[in-house]
Coordinates of C-alpha atoms in Angstrom, one line a residue:
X1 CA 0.0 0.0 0.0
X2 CA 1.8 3.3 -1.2
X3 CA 1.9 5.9 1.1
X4 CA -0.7 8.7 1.2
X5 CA 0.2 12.4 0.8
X6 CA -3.3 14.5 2.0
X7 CA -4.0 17.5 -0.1
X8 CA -2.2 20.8 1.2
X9 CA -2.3 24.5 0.4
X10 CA -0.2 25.4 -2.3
X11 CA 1.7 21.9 -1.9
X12 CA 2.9 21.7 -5.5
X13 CA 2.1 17.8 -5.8
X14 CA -0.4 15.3 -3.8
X15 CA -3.2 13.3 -3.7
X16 CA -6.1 14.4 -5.6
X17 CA -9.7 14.3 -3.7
X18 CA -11.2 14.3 -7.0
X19 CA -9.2 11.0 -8.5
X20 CA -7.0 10.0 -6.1
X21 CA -4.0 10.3 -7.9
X22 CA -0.4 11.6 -6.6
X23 CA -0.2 14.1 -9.2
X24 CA 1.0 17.8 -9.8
X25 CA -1.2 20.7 -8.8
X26 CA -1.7 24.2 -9.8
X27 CA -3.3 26.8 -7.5
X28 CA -4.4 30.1 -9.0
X29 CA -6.1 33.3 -6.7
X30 CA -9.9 34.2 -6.7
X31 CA -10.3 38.0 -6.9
X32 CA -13.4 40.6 -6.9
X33 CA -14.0 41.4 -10.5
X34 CA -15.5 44.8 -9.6
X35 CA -13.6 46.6 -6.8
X36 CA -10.0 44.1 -6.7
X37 CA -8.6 42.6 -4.4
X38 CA -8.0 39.6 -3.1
X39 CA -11.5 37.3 -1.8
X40 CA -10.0 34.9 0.1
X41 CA -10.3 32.0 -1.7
X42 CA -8.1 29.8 -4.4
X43 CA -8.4 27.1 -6.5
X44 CA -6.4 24.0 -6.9
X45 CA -6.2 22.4 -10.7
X46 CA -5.2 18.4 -10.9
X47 CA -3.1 17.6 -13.9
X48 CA -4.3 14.4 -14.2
X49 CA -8.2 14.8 -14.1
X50 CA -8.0 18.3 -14.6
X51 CA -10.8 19.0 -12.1
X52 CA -10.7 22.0 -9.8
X53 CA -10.9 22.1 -5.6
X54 CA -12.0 25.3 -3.7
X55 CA -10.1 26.5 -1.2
X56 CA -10.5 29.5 1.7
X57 CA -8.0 30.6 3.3
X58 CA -5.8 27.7 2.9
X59 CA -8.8 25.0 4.2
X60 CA -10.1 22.8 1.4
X61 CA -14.1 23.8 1.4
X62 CA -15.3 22.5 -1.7
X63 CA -15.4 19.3 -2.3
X64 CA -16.1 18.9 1.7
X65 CA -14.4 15.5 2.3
X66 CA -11.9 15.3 5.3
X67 CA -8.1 15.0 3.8
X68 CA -7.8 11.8 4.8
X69 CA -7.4 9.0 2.3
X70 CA -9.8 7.1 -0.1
X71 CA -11.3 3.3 1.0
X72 CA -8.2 1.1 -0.1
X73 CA -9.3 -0.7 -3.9
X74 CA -10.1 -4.0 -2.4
X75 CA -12.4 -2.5 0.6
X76 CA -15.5 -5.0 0.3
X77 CA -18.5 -3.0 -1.6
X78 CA -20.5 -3.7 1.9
X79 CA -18.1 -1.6 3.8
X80 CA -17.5 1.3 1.4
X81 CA -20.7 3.6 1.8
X82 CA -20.4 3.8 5.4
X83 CA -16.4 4.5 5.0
X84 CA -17.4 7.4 2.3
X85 CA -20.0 8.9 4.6
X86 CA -17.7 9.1 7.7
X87 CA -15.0 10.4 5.1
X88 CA -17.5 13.1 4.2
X89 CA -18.3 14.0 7.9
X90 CA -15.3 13.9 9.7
X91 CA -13.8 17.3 9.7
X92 CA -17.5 18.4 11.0
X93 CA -18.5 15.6 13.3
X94 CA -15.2 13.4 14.1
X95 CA -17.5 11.3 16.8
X96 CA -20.0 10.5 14.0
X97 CA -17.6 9.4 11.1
X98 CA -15.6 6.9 14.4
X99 CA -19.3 5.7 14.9
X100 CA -19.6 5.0 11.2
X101 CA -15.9 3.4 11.1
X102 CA -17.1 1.0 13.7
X103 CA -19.7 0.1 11.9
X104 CA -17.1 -0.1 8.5
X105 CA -15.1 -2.5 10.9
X106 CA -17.8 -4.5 12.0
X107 CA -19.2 -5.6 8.5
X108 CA -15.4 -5.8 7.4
X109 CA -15.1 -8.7 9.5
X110 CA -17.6 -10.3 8.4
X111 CA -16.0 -10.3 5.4
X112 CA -13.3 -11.5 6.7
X113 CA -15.5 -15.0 7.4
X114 CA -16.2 -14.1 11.2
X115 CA -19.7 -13.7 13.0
X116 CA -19.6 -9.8 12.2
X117 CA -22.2 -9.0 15.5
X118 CA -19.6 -8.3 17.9
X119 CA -16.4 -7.2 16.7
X120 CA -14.9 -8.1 20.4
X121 CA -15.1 -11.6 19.5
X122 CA -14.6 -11.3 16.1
X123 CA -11.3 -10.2 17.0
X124 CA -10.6 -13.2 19.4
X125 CA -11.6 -16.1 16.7
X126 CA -8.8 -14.0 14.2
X127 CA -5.9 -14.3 17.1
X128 CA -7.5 -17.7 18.1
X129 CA -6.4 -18.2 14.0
X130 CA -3.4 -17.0 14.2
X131 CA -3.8 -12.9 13.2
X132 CA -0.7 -11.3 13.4
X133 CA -0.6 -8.8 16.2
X134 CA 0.2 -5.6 14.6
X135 CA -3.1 -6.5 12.5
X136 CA -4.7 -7.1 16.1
X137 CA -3.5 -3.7 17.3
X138 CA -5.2 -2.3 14.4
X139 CA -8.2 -3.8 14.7
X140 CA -8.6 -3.4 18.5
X141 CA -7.7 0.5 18.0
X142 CA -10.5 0.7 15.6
X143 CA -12.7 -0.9 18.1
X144 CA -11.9 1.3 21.3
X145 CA -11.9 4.9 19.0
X146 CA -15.3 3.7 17.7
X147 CA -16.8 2.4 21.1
X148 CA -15.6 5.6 22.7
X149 CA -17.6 8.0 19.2
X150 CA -20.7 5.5 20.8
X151 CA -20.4 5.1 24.5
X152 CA -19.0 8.2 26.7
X153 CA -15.3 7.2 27.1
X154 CA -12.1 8.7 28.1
X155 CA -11.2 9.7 24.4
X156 CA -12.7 12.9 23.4
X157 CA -13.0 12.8 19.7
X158 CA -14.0 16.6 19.1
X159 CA -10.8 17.5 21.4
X160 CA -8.2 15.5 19.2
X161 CA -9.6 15.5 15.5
X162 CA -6.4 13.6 14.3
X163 CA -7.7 10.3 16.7
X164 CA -10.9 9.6 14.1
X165 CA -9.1 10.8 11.1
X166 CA -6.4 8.0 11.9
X167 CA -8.9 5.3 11.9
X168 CA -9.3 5.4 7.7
X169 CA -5.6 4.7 7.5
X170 CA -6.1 1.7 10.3
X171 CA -9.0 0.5 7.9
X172 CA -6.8 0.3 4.7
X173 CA -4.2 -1.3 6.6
X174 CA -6.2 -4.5 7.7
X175 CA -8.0 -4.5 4.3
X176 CA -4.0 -4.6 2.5
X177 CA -2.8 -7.0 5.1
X178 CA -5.7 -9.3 5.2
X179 CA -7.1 -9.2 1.6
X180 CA -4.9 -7.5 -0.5
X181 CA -1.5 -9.5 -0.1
X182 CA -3.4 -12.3 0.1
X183 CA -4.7 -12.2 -3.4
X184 CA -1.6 -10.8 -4.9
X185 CA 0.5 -13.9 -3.3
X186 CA -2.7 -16.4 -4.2
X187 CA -2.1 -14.8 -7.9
X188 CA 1.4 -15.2 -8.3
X189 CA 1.2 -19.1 -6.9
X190 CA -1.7 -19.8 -9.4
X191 CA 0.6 -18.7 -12.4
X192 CA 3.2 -21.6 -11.9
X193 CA 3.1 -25.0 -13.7
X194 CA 0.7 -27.7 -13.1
X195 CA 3.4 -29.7 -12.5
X196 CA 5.2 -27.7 -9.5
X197 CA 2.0 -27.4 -7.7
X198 CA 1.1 -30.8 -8.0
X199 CA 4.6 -31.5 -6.8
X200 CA 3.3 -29.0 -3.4
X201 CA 0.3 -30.5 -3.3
X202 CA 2.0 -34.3 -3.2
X203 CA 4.9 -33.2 -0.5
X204 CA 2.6 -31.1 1.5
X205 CA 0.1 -34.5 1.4
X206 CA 3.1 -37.0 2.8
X207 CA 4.0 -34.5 5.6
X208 CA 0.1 -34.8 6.6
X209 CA 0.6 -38.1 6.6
X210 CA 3.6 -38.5 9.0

């Protein structure tokens, strides 16, 4: 998973909101036609889409999405609305996009071939299966933000922005850990002769046997 650069004022390159492409950027001034002057606001142009984003006074306004990054390319289609919503929300309502993350990481484990009603447990069957334990931290961090966005806690959300905002990068981490490398390996091992993965098949069968 390639690193994520969030869009900045007047950063000459990043991550476009509109495509979600690393590419170069152009920002131009917006100025009163009548009476001169500068308004306030400036425009950012993507070279690779070509689309524009509103700025004022260096915040991002228009499109409204939070700058943090898009749902990873092999987020399960069940989990994305909920992950665009709390994208959409978060820089006005950080408790309500957690609250929605929970729920992105609930249904995600179902996907992931657990129970998906209590993501407590869900957790436990993974680590029962062998989940490795930075993908464990991960998980369990998404659970306490999001039970704290739900249940008064001692993490306040609105005081510390940057806790929710952390959870989408959390959420493309497990999804490129757990489904992502997984298919690419699964892919890779599928394009070698039938006769090598027979071979596997046949020495992985004898060492059952033993």
């Amino acid at each position: 998973m390639s690193k994520y650069y969030p869009p900045v004022h007047e950063e000459e390159q990043f991550h476009c909101i509109k495509c979600g492409v690393y590419a170069k950027q152009t920002f131009g001034g917006m100025f009163r036609s009548n009476y001169g002057g500068h308004t306030g606001f400036t425009y950012s142009l993507c070279h690779h889409c070509h689309e524009f984003c509103y700025w004022f006074q260096g915040r991002m306004i228009v499109p409204s999405e939070a700058l943090v990054p898009p749902p990873h390319v092999d987020l399960p289609e069940s989990c994305i609305d909920d992950y665009d919503e709390a994208r959409d929300i978060v820089a006005r309502s950080p408790r309500a996009a957690a609250a929605l993350l929970r729920l992105t990481i609930q249904k995600l484990l179902g996907e992931l071939g657990e129970k998906g009603k209590n993501i407590n447990d869900d957790i436990g069957a993974l680590v029962a299966k062998g989940l490795p334990v930075e993908v464990q931290q991960a998980l369990d961090y998404c659970r306490v933000v999001g039970n704290n966005a739900v249940h008064p806690g001692e993490i306040d959300l609105n005081d510390d922005p940057n806790i929710a905002n952390s959870l989408f990068e959390m959420i493309n981490f497990i999804v490129e850990v757990r489904i992502s490398q997984p298919k690419k390996v699964a892919n890779l091992y599928n394009i070698l002769p039938q006769g090598a993965l027979k071979a596997v098949e046949k020495r992985d069968a004898e060492k059952d046997n033993t």
